[in-house]
PDB file of C-alpha atoms in Angstrom:
ATOM      1  CA  UNK F   1     104.806 114.768  67.520  1.00  0.00           C
ATOM      2  CA  UNK F   2     106.779 114.319  70.753  1.00  0.00           C
ATOM      3  CA  UNK F   3     105.722 111.090  72.482  1.00  0.00           C
ATOM      4  CA  UNK F   4     106.079 112.562  75.989  1.00  0.00           C
ATOM      5  CA  UNK F   5     103.782 115.468  75.116  1.00  0.00           C
ATOM      6  CA  UNK F   6     101.184 113.078  73.748  1.00  0.00           C
ATOM      7  CA  UNK F   7     101.567 110.887  76.827  1.00  0.00           C
ATOM      8  CA  UNK F   8     100.792 113.893  79.036  1.00  0.00           C
ATOM      9  CA  UNK F   9      97.645 114.651  77.012  1.00  0.00           C
ATOM     10  CA  UNK F  10      96.596 111.011  77.264  1.00  0.00           C
ATOM     11  CA  UNK F  11      97.029 111.022  81.038  1.00  0.00           C
ATOM     12  CA  UNK F  12      95.044 114.243  81.402  1.00  0.00           C
ATOM     13  CA  UNK F  13      92.243 112.670  79.352  1.00  0.00           C
ATOM     14  CA  UNK F  14      92.410 109.435  81.374  1.00  0.00           C
ATOM     15  CA  UNK F  15      92.142 111.315  84.671  1.00  0.00           C
ATOM     16  CA  UNK F  16      89.472 113.877  83.745  1.00  0.00           C
ATOM     17  CA  UNK F  17      87.272 111.869  81.357  1.00  0.00           C
ATOM     18  CA  UNK F  18      87.898 108.202  82.124  1.00  0.00           C
ATOM     19  CA  UNK F  19      88.292 108.781  85.855  1.00  0.00           C
ATOM     20  CA  UNK F  20      91.372 106.576  86.226  1.00  0.00           C
ATOM     21  CA  UNK F  21      93.053 106.554  89.630  1.00  0.00           C
ATOM     22  CA  UNK F  22      96.393 108.342  90.262  1.00  0.00           C
ATOM     23  CA  UNK F  23      98.008 104.910  90.603  1.00  0.00           C
ATOM     24  CA  UNK F  24      96.803 103.888  87.122  1.00  0.00           C
ATOM     25  CA  UNK F  25      97.910 107.223  85.648  1.00  0.00           C
ATOM     26  CA  UNK F  26     101.395 106.720  87.113  1.00  0.00           C
ATOM     27  CA  UNK F  27     101.531 103.265  85.538  1.00  0.00           C
ATOM     28  CA  UNK F  28     100.718 104.701  82.104  1.00  0.00           C
ATOM     29  CA  UNK F  29     103.245 107.515  82.489  1.00  0.00           C
ATOM     30  CA  UNK F  30     105.991 105.162  83.674  1.00  0.00           C
ATOM     31  CA  UNK F  31     105.308 102.622  80.910  1.00  0.00           C
ATOM     32  CA  UNK F  32     105.406 105.183  78.074  1.00  0.00           C
ATOM     33  CA  UNK F  33     108.528 106.871  79.484  1.00  0.00           C
ATOM     34  CA  UNK F  34     110.291 103.537  79.886  1.00  0.00           C
ATOM     35  CA  UNK F  35     109.371 102.508  76.339  1.00  0.00           C
ATOM     36  CA  UNK F  36     110.618 105.830  74.925  1.00  0.00           C
ATOM     37  CA  UNK F  37     113.842 105.757  76.930  1.00  0.00           C
ATOM     38  CA  UNK F  38     114.769 102.163  76.140  1.00  0.00           C
ATOM     39  CA  UNK F  39     113.950 102.296  72.430  1.00  0.00           C
ATOM     40  CA  UNK F  40     115.355 105.784  71.845  1.00  0.00           C
ATOM     41  CA  UNK F  41     112.017 106.848  70.377  1.00  0.00           C
ATOM     42  CA  UNK F  42     111.228 110.527  70.887  1.00  0.00           C
ATOM     43  CA  UNK F  43     108.628 111.068  68.173  1.00  0.00           C
ATOM     44  CA  UNK F  44     105.439 109.028  67.807  1.00  0.00           C
ATOM     45  CA  UNK F  45     106.114 108.715  64.065  1.00  0.00           C
ATOM     46  CA  UNK F  46     109.190 106.602  64.904  1.00  0.00           C
ATOM     47  CA  UNK F  47     107.085 103.821  66.429  1.00  0.00           C
ATOM     48  CA  UNK F  48     107.003 100.710  64.227  1.00  0.00           C
ATOM     49  CA  UNK F  49     105.898  97.107  64.611  1.00  0.00           C
ATOM     50  CA  UNK F  50     109.568  96.091  64.560  1.00  0.00           C
ATOM     51  CA  UNK F  51     110.860  98.330  67.368  1.00  0.00           C
ATOM     52  CA  UNK F  52     107.805  97.583  69.501  1.00  0.00           C
ATOM     53  CA  UNK F  53     108.364  93.855  69.080  1.00  0.00           C
ATOM     54  CA  UNK F  54     112.070  94.290  69.862  1.00  0.00           C
ATOM     55  CA  UNK F  55     111.160  96.175  73.048  1.00  0.00           C
ATOM     56  CA  UNK F  56     109.057  93.293  74.374  1.00  0.00           C
ATOM     57  CA  UNK F  57     111.456  90.598  73.203  1.00  0.00           C
ATOM     58  CA  UNK F  58     114.339  92.423  74.892  1.00  0.00           C
ATOM     59  CA  UNK F  59     112.311  92.730  78.063  1.00  0.00           C
ATOM     60  CA  UNK F  60     111.957  88.963  78.309  1.00  0.00           C
ATOM     61  CA  UNK F  61     115.422  87.945  77.132  1.00  0.00           C
ATOM     62  CA  UNK F  62     117.687  90.735  78.374  1.00  0.00           C
ATOM     63  CA  UNK F  63     115.855  92.289  81.327  1.00  0.00           C
ATOM     64  CA  UNK F  64     114.366  89.007  82.570  1.00  0.00           C
ATOM     65  CA  UNK F  65     110.832  90.362  82.866  1.00  0.00           C
ATOM     66  CA  UNK F  66     108.339  88.129  84.581  1.00  0.00           C
ATOM     67  CA  UNK F  67     105.173  87.338  82.678  1.00  0.00           C
ATOM     68  CA  UNK F  68     103.279  89.776  84.908  1.00  0.00           C
ATOM     69  CA  UNK F  69     105.722  92.612  84.131  1.00  0.00           C
ATOM     70  CA  UNK F  70     105.432  91.848  80.409  1.00  0.00           C
ATOM     71  CA  UNK F  71     101.621  91.914  80.617  1.00  0.00           C
ATOM     72  CA  UNK F  72     101.598  95.223  82.544  1.00  0.00           C
ATOM     73  CA  UNK F  73     103.723  96.946  79.869  1.00  0.00           C
ATOM     74  CA  UNK F  74     101.678  95.412  77.068  1.00  0.00           C
ATOM     75  CA  UNK F  75      98.369  96.453  78.606  1.00  0.00           C
ATOM     76  CA  UNK F  76      99.566  99.994  79.370  1.00  0.00           C
ATOM     77  CA  UNK F  77     100.994 100.600  75.888  1.00  0.00           C
ATOM     78  CA  UNK F  78      97.997  98.942  74.233  1.00  0.00           C
ATOM     79  CA  UNK F  79      95.627 101.460  75.854  1.00  0.00           C
ATOM     80  CA  UNK F  80      97.953 104.390  75.126  1.00  0.00           C
ATOM     81  CA  UNK F  81      98.428 103.572  71.434  1.00  0.00           C
ATOM     82  CA  UNK F  82      94.713 102.786  71.050  1.00  0.00           C
ATOM     83  CA  UNK F  83      93.968 106.324  72.212  1.00  0.00           C
ATOM     84  CA  UNK F  84      96.607 107.682  69.812  1.00  0.00           C
ATOM     85  CA  UNK F  85      94.891 105.911  66.902  1.00  0.00           C
ATOM     86  CA  UNK F  86      91.508 107.268  67.988  1.00  0.00           C
ATOM     87  CA  UNK F  87      92.945 110.797  68.096  1.00  0.00           C
ATOM     88  CA  UNK F  88      94.441 110.425  64.616  1.00  0.00           C
ATOM     89  CA  UNK F  89      98.071 110.494  65.789  1.00  0.00           C
ATOM     90  CA  UNK F  90      98.705 106.967  64.435  1.00  0.00           C
ATOM     91  CA  UNK F  91      97.194 104.798  61.719  1.00  0.00           C
ATOM     92  CA  UNK F  92      97.221 101.505  63.631  1.00  0.00           C
ATOM     93  CA  UNK F  93      97.994 100.125  67.062  1.00  0.00           C
ATOM     94  CA  UNK F  94     101.377  98.314  66.995  1.00  0.00           C
ATOM     95  CA  UNK F  95     100.598  96.375  70.190  1.00  0.00           C
ATOM     96  CA  UNK F  96      97.694  94.376  68.760  1.00  0.00           C
ATOM     97  CA  UNK F  97      99.935  91.690  67.235  1.00  0.00           C
ATOM     98  CA  UNK F  98     102.227  91.395  70.280  1.00  0.00           C
ATOM     99  CA  UNK F  99     101.742  87.932  71.772  1.00  0.00           C
ATOM    100  CA  UNK F 100     101.021  87.357  75.453  1.00  0.00           C
ATOM    101  CA  UNK F 101     103.211  84.740  77.190  1.00  0.00           C
ATOM    102  CA  UNK F 102     101.438  82.053  79.162  1.00  0.00           C
ATOM    103  CA  UNK F 103     101.006  83.253  82.723  1.00  0.00           C
ATOM    104  CA  UNK F 104     102.553  81.138  85.460  1.00  0.00           C
ATOM    105  CA  UNK F 105      99.936  79.608  87.739  1.00  0.00           C
ATOM    106  CA  UNK F 106     101.310  80.135  91.213  1.00  0.00           C
ATOM    107  CA  UNK F 107      99.642  79.694  94.554  1.00  0.00           C
ATOM    108  CA  UNK F 108      99.294  83.129  96.239  1.00  0.00           C
ATOM    109  CA  UNK F 109     101.776  83.545  99.125  1.00  0.00           C
ATOM    110  CA  UNK F 110     100.135  83.747 102.541  1.00  0.00           C
ATOM    111  CA  UNK F 111     100.754  83.507 106.252  1.00  0.00           C
ATOM    112  CA  UNK F 112      99.572  80.503 108.198  1.00  0.00           C
ATOM    113  CA  UNK F 113      96.934  80.971 110.871  1.00  0.00           C
ATOM    114  CA  UNK F 114      99.635  80.669 113.545  1.00  0.00           C
ATOM    115  CA  UNK F 115     101.873  83.264 111.878  1.00  0.00           C
ATOM    116  CA  UNK F 116      98.949  85.675 111.426  1.00  0.00           C
ATOM    117  CA  UNK F 117      98.169  85.414 115.146  1.00  0.00           C
ATOM    118  CA  UNK F 118     101.855  85.825 115.979  1.00  0.00           C
ATOM    119  CA  UNK F 119     102.021  89.006 113.890  1.00  0.00           C
ATOM    120  CA  UNK F 120      98.940  90.537 115.519  1.00  0.00           C
ATOM    121  CA  UNK F 121     100.310  89.668 118.956  1.00  0.00           C
ATOM    122  CA  UNK F 122     103.655  91.285 118.182  1.00  0.00           C
ATOM    123  CA  UNK F 123     102.077  94.432 116.728  1.00  0.00           C
ATOM    124  CA  UNK F 124     100.037  94.901 119.900  1.00  0.00           C
ATOM    125  CA  UNK F 125     102.869  94.237 122.394  1.00  0.00           C
ATOM    126  CA  UNK F 126     105.642  96.037 120.519  1.00  0.00           C
ATOM    127  CA  UNK F 127     107.447  98.564 122.799  1.00  0.00           C
ATOM    128  CA  UNK F 128     106.040 101.769 121.319  1.00  0.00           C
ATOM    129  CA  UNK F 129     106.966 105.181 122.644  1.00  0.00           C
ATOM    130  CA  UNK F 130     103.309 106.315 122.468  1.00  0.00           C
ATOM    131  CA  UNK F 131     100.210 104.267 123.326  1.00  0.00           C
ATOM    132  CA  UNK F 132      98.380 105.748 120.325  1.00  0.00           C
ATOM    133  CA  UNK F 133     100.717 103.810 118.025  1.00  0.00           C
ATOM    134  CA  UNK F 134      99.887 100.506 119.733  1.00  0.00           C
ATOM    135  CA  UNK F 135      96.171 100.804 119.073  1.00  0.00           C
ATOM    136  CA  UNK F 136      96.433 102.383 115.628  1.00  0.00           C
ATOM    137  CA  UNK F 137      98.952  99.850 114.335  1.00  0.00           C
ATOM    138  CA  UNK F 138      97.016  96.913 115.726  1.00  0.00           C
ATOM    139  CA  UNK F 139      93.873  98.263 114.058  1.00  0.00           C
ATOM    140  CA  UNK F 140      95.748  98.607 110.741  1.00  0.00           C
ATOM    141  CA  UNK F 141      97.082  95.051 110.723  1.00  0.00           C
ATOM    142  CA  UNK F 142      93.759  93.700 111.978  1.00  0.00           C
ATOM    143  CA  UNK F 143      91.999  95.423 109.085  1.00  0.00           C
ATOM    144  CA  UNK F 144      94.356  93.801 106.599  1.00  0.00           C
ATOM    145  CA  UNK F 145      94.031  90.322 108.116  1.00  0.00           C
ATOM    146  CA  UNK F 146      90.339  90.370 109.091  1.00  0.00           C
ATOM    147  CA  UNK F 147      88.922  92.364 106.150  1.00  0.00           C
ATOM    148  CA  UNK F 148      91.400  91.852 103.295  1.00  0.00           C
ATOM    149  CA  UNK F 149      91.619  95.492 102.216  1.00  0.00           C
ATOM    150  CA  UNK F 150      94.150  96.626  99.646  1.00  0.00           C
ATOM    151  CA  UNK F 151      96.825  99.097 100.776  1.00  0.00           C
ATOM    152  CA  UNK F 152      95.270 101.973  98.804  1.00  0.00           C
ATOM    153  CA  UNK F 153      91.825 101.157 100.206  1.00  0.00           C
ATOM    154  CA  UNK F 154      93.041 101.232 103.796  1.00  0.00           C
ATOM    155  CA  UNK F 155      94.879 104.536 103.359  1.00  0.00           C
ATOM    156  CA  UNK F 156      91.845 105.978 101.556  1.00  0.00           C
ATOM    157  CA  UNK F 157      89.370 105.072 104.312  1.00  0.00           C
ATOM    158  CA  UNK F 158      87.448 108.020 105.688  1.00  0.00           C
ATOM    159  CA  UNK F 159      86.299 108.262 109.290  1.00  0.00           C
ATOM    160  CA  UNK F 160      82.672 108.146 108.158  1.00  0.00           C
ATOM    161  CA  UNK F 161      83.320 104.954 106.162  1.00  0.00           C
ATOM    162  CA  UNK F 162      83.887 102.797 109.253  1.00  0.00           C
ATOM    163  CA  UNK F 163      80.716 101.790 111.125  1.00  0.00           C
ATOM    164  CA  UNK F 164      81.792  99.617 114.056  1.00  0.00           C
ATOM    165  CA  UNK F 165      78.273  99.540 115.515  1.00  0.00           C
ATOM    166  CA  UNK F 166      76.823  97.978 112.373  1.00  0.00           C
ATOM    167  CA  UNK F 167      80.001  96.019 111.634  1.00  0.00           C
ATOM    168  CA  UNK F 168      80.685  97.398 108.154  1.00  0.00           C
ATOM    169  CA  UNK F 169      83.402  99.217 106.245  1.00  0.00           C
ATOM    170  CA  UNK F 170      82.466 101.194 103.152  1.00  0.00           C
ATOM    171  CA  UNK F 171      85.133 101.136 100.439  1.00  0.00           C
ATOM    172  CA  UNK F 172      84.884 104.194  98.205  1.00  0.00           C
ATOM    173  CA  UNK F 173      86.061 103.749  94.635  1.00  0.00           C
ATOM    174  CA  UNK F 174      88.217 100.678  95.152  1.00  0.00           C
ATOM    175  CA  UNK F 175      90.105  99.040  92.308  1.00  0.00           C
ATOM    176  CA  UNK F 176      88.188  99.533  89.070  1.00  0.00           C
ATOM    177  CA  UNK F 177      86.401 102.583  90.545  1.00  0.00           C
ATOM    178  CA  UNK F 178      83.897 100.367  92.358  1.00  0.00           C
ATOM    179  CA  UNK F 179      82.252 101.020  95.719  1.00  0.00           C
ATOM    180  CA  UNK F 180      81.636  98.047  98.007  1.00  0.00           C
ATOM    181  CA  UNK F 181      80.677  97.241 101.575  1.00  0.00           C
ATOM    182  CA  UNK F 182      82.854  94.863 103.575  1.00  0.00           C
ATOM    183  CA  UNK F 183      81.336  93.251 106.693  1.00  0.00           C
ATOM    184  CA  UNK F 184      83.653  93.089 109.699  1.00  0.00           C
ATOM    185  CA  UNK F 185      83.893  90.661 112.594  1.00  0.00           C
ATOM    186  CA  UNK F 186      83.448  91.503 116.258  1.00  0.00           C
ATOM    187  CA  UNK F 187      87.167  90.859 116.750  1.00  0.00           C
ATOM    188  CA  UNK F 188      88.098  93.522 114.212  1.00  0.00           C
ATOM    189  CA  UNK F 189      85.420  95.861 115.558  1.00  0.00           C
ATOM    190  CA  UNK F 190      86.979  95.701 119.042  1.00  0.00           C
ATOM    191  CA  UNK F 191      90.398  96.637 117.672  1.00  0.00           C
ATOM    192  CA  UNK F 192      88.907  99.527 115.695  1.00  0.00           C
ATOM    193  CA  UNK F 193      86.988 100.765 118.742  1.00  0.00           C
ATOM    194  CA  UNK F 194      90.150 100.872 120.845  1.00  0.00           C
ATOM    195  CA  UNK F 195      91.872 102.875 118.137  1.00  0.00           C
ATOM    196  CA  UNK F 196      88.917 105.287 117.794  1.00  0.00           C
ATOM    197  CA  UNK F 197      89.080 105.986 121.540  1.00  0.00           C
ATOM    198  CA  UNK F 198      92.775 106.869 121.238  1.00  0.00           C
ATOM    199  CA  UNK F 199      92.110 109.003 118.187  1.00  0.00           C
ATOM    200  CA  UNK F 200      89.492 110.982 120.112  1.00  0.00           C
ATOM    201  CA  UNK F 201      91.791 111.279 123.124  1.00  0.00           C
ATOM    202  CA  UNK F 202      94.421 113.009 120.979  1.00  0.00           C
ATOM    203  CA  UNK F 203      91.813 115.253 119.331  1.00  0.00           C
ATOM    204  CA  UNK F 204      92.371 113.919 115.808  1.00  0.00           C
ATOM    205  CA  UNK F 205      89.759 115.398 113.463  1.00  0.00           C
ATOM    206  CA  UNK F 206      91.257 114.694 110.036  1.00  0.00           C
ATOM    207  CA  UNK F 207      88.774 113.031 107.644  1.00  0.00           C
ATOM    208  CA  UNK F 208      90.999 109.992 107.064  1.00  0.00           C
ATOM    209  CA  UNK F 209      90.222 107.098 109.403  1.00  0.00           C
ATOM    210  CA  UNK F 210      93.835 106.230 110.150  1.00  0.00           C
ATOM    211  CA  UNK F 211      95.775 109.214 111.470  1.00  0.00           C
ATOM    212  CA  UNK F 212      99.457 110.008 111.614  1.00  0.00           C
ATOM    213  CA  UNK F 213     100.932 110.414 115.085  1.00  0.00           C
ATOM    214  CA  UNK F 214     102.165 113.926 114.432  1.00  0.00           C
ATOM    215  CA  UNK F 215      99.833 116.479 112.939  1.00  0.00           C
ATOM    216  CA  UNK F 216      96.145 116.278 112.221  1.00  0.00           C
ATOM    217  CA  UNK F 217      96.620 114.395 108.950  1.00  0.00           C
ATOM    218  CA  UNK F 218      95.960 110.938 107.562  1.00  0.00           C
ATOM    219  CA  UNK F 219      98.451 108.100 107.761  1.00  0.00           C
ATOM    220  CA  UNK F 220     100.707 108.208 104.701  1.00  0.00           C
ATOM    221  CA  UNK F 221     101.892 105.605 102.227  1.00  0.00           C
ATOM    222  CA  UNK F 222     105.467 106.189 103.330  1.00  0.00           C
ATOM    223  CA  UNK F 223     104.448 105.791 106.970  1.00  0.00           C
ATOM    224  CA  UNK F 224     102.754 102.488 106.203  1.00  0.00           C
ATOM    225  CA  UNK F 225     105.822 101.279 104.316  1.00  0.00           C
ATOM    226  CA  UNK F 226     108.046 102.023 107.316  1.00  0.00           C
ATOM    227  CA  UNK F 227     105.572 100.353 109.690  1.00  0.00           C
ATOM    228  CA  UNK F 228     105.485  97.168 107.586  1.00  0.00           C
ATOM    229  CA  UNK F 229     109.293  97.086 107.429  1.00  0.00           C
ATOM    230  CA  UNK F 230     109.476  97.596 111.196  1.00  0.00           C
ATOM    231  CA  UNK F 231     107.087  94.736 111.963  1.00  0.00           C
ATOM    232  CA  UNK F 232     108.594  92.464 109.331  1.00  0.00           C
ATOM    233  CA  UNK F 233     111.985  92.857 110.971  1.00  0.00           C
ATOM    234  CA  UNK F 234     110.621  92.417 114.499  1.00  0.00           C
ATOM    235  CA  UNK F 235     108.511  89.356 113.649  1.00  0.00           C
ATOM    236  CA  UNK F 236     110.960  87.845 111.152  1.00  0.00           C
ATOM    237  CA  UNK F 237     107.974  86.940 109.015  1.00  0.00           C
ATOM    238  CA  UNK F 238     108.476  87.585 105.269  1.00  0.00           C
ATOM    239  CA  UNK F 239     105.142  89.313 104.680  1.00  0.00           C
ATOM    240  CA  UNK F 240     103.868  92.157 102.523  1.00  0.00           C
ATOM    241  CA  UNK F 241     100.567  94.013 102.684  1.00  0.00           C
ATOM    242  CA  UNK F 242      99.326  92.043  99.678  1.00  0.00           C
ATOM    243  CA  UNK F 243     100.369  88.811 101.378  1.00  0.00           C
ATOM    244  CA  UNK F 244      98.111  89.772 104.290  1.00  0.00           C
ATOM    245  CA  UNK F 245      95.258  90.151 101.789  1.00  0.00           C
ATOM    246  CA  UNK F 246      96.001  86.659 100.489  1.00  0.00           C
ATOM    247  CA  UNK F 247      96.033  85.439 104.089  1.00  0.00           C
ATOM    248  CA  UNK F 248      92.556  86.873 104.689  1.00  0.00           C
ATOM    249  CA  UNK F 249      91.151  85.160 101.593  1.00  0.00           C
ATOM    250  CA  UNK F 250      92.680  81.785 102.375  1.00  0.00           C
ATOM    251  CA  UNK F 251      91.609  81.818 106.028  1.00  0.00           C
ATOM    252  CA  UNK F 252      88.072  82.768 105.014  1.00  0.00           C
ATOM    253  CA  UNK F 253      87.846  79.749 102.717  1.00  0.00           C
ATOM    254  CA  UNK F 254      89.281  77.483 105.398  1.00  0.00           C
ATOM    255  CA  UNK F 255      86.626  78.813 107.759  1.00  0.00           C
ATOM    256  CA  UNK F 256      83.865  77.797 105.346  1.00  0.00           C
ATOM    257  CA  UNK F 257      83.177  81.042 103.440  1.00  0.00           C
ATOM    258  CA  UNK F 258      81.712  80.407  99.983  1.00  0.00           C
ATOM    259  CA  UNK F 259      83.642  81.611  96.947  1.00  0.00           C
ATOM    260  CA  UNK F 260      80.909  84.005  95.740  1.00  0.00           C
ATOM    261  CA  UNK F 261      80.729  85.892  99.051  1.00  0.00           C
ATOM    262  CA  UNK F 262      84.516  86.050  99.265  1.00  0.00           C
ATOM    263  CA  UNK F 263      84.688  87.471  95.741  1.00  0.00           C
ATOM    264  CA  UNK F 264      82.329  90.288  96.754  1.00  0.00           C
ATOM    265  CA  UNK F 265      84.291  91.050  99.909  1.00  0.00           C
ATOM    266  CA  UNK F 266      87.597  91.113  98.007  1.00  0.00           C
ATOM    267  CA  UNK F 267      86.183  93.456  95.349  1.00  0.00           C
ATOM    268  CA  UNK F 268      87.046  91.158  92.437  1.00  0.00           C
ATOM    269  CA  UNK F 269      85.444  91.964  89.088  1.00  0.00           C
ATOM    270  CA  UNK F 270      85.671  88.329  87.990  1.00  0.00           C
ATOM    271  CA  UNK F 271      85.055  85.388  90.316  1.00  0.00           C
ATOM    272  CA  UNK F 272      87.800  83.524  88.448  1.00  0.00           C
ATOM    273  CA  UNK F 273      90.276  85.802  90.235  1.00  0.00           C
ATOM    274  CA  UNK F 274      88.974  84.548  93.580  1.00  0.00           C
ATOM    275  CA  UNK F 275      89.229  80.880  92.656  1.00  0.00           C
ATOM    276  CA  UNK F 276      93.049  81.022  92.821  1.00  0.00           C
ATOM    277  CA  UNK F 277      92.686  80.963  96.614  1.00  0.00           C
ATOM    278  CA  UNK F 278      91.038  77.554  96.455  1.00  0.00           C
ATOM    279  CA  UNK F 279      94.405  76.062  95.503  1.00  0.00           C
ATOM    280  CA  UNK F 280      96.094  77.911  98.362  1.00  0.00           C
ATOM    281  CA  UNK F 281      93.723  76.487 100.964  1.00  0.00           C
ATOM    282  CA  UNK F 282      94.711  72.896 101.691  1.00  0.00           C
ATOM    283  CA  UNK F 283      92.290  72.750 104.626  1.00  0.00           C
ATOM    284  CA  UNK F 284      89.394  73.807 102.415  1.00  0.00           C
ATOM    285  CA  UNK F 285      90.242  71.173  99.822  1.00  0.00           C
ATOM    286  CA  UNK F 286      90.675  68.521 102.498  1.00  0.00           C
ATOM    287  CA  UNK F 287      87.255  69.371 103.913  1.00  0.00           C
ATOM    288  CA  UNK F 288      85.696  68.934 100.482  1.00  0.00           C
ATOM    289  CA  UNK F 289      87.173  65.416 100.192  1.00  0.00           C
ATOM    290  CA  UNK F 290      85.187  64.326 103.242  1.00  0.00           C
ATOM    291  CA  UNK F 291      82.057  64.762 101.129  1.00  0.00           C
ATOM    292  CA  UNK F 292      82.891  61.817  98.875  1.00  0.00           C
ATOM    293  CA  UNK F 293      79.862  59.454  99.127  1.00  0.00           C
ATOM    294  CA  UNK F 294      82.030  56.319  99.409  1.00  0.00           C
ATOM    295  CA  UNK F 295      84.018  57.533 102.407  1.00  0.00           C
ATOM    296  CA  UNK F 296      81.819  55.501 104.809  1.00  0.00           C
ATOM    297  CA  UNK F 297      82.529  52.160 103.180  1.00  0.00           C
TER     298      UNK F 297
END
């Protein structure tokens, strides 16, 4: 049976029954297509342990995959072939015996406190053509830095999800299809309030919290990409949206936030994921050293 046809059936099942997000579905589709294209496999019956192993070995040696890229392809194909076995299309899953390289332990990249303040200052005072953009863009970057939202979570925010009076943001179906509530500071609330006033002034009624300048529609992924590129160039700070999320986590720890609370705010399924930020926070670690009982000798 044609592997692309089966892949389409798998994705339809994953979306309608498993409830996977469009982003996850795209990852499965891309991974299966890439595997088929690079191995020359068109039919599922052509898949063998040998050509699967050659695919992953070639990825590391010829395409210079990082460990993370390797793991993403392995995980995606593992789930796909597992479903194929369950449906009776294959006898066994050829990914099971594929080894996982040791993941590099790297400190998450982040902005310093001074650079984060510099970025927020620049976003607010940038020479925009329309005042609406000043307040919306400042609210966007403030939400990343003061609440640590993922890009998809920010773009998916609904107007009803943001409660500035009670200082909360409700995240609907974040990563892993989990809802969560993120508390917000008064500083972030002030930025959001200024944006809401501008939104009302322009008569924006779209359900998405962050609106595009033109049209009564939500801010788009492409629009956010262009905004980040614009501010990266203007500030000369090498940041990404995910780096701003890392910045939030690190600054929270340096401010004294406990790891359990931070894990809940970040929406991590496993607290071990949150502990990587402990290594990134030199100030937090330095503060812990002051607790040594012999320091007063």
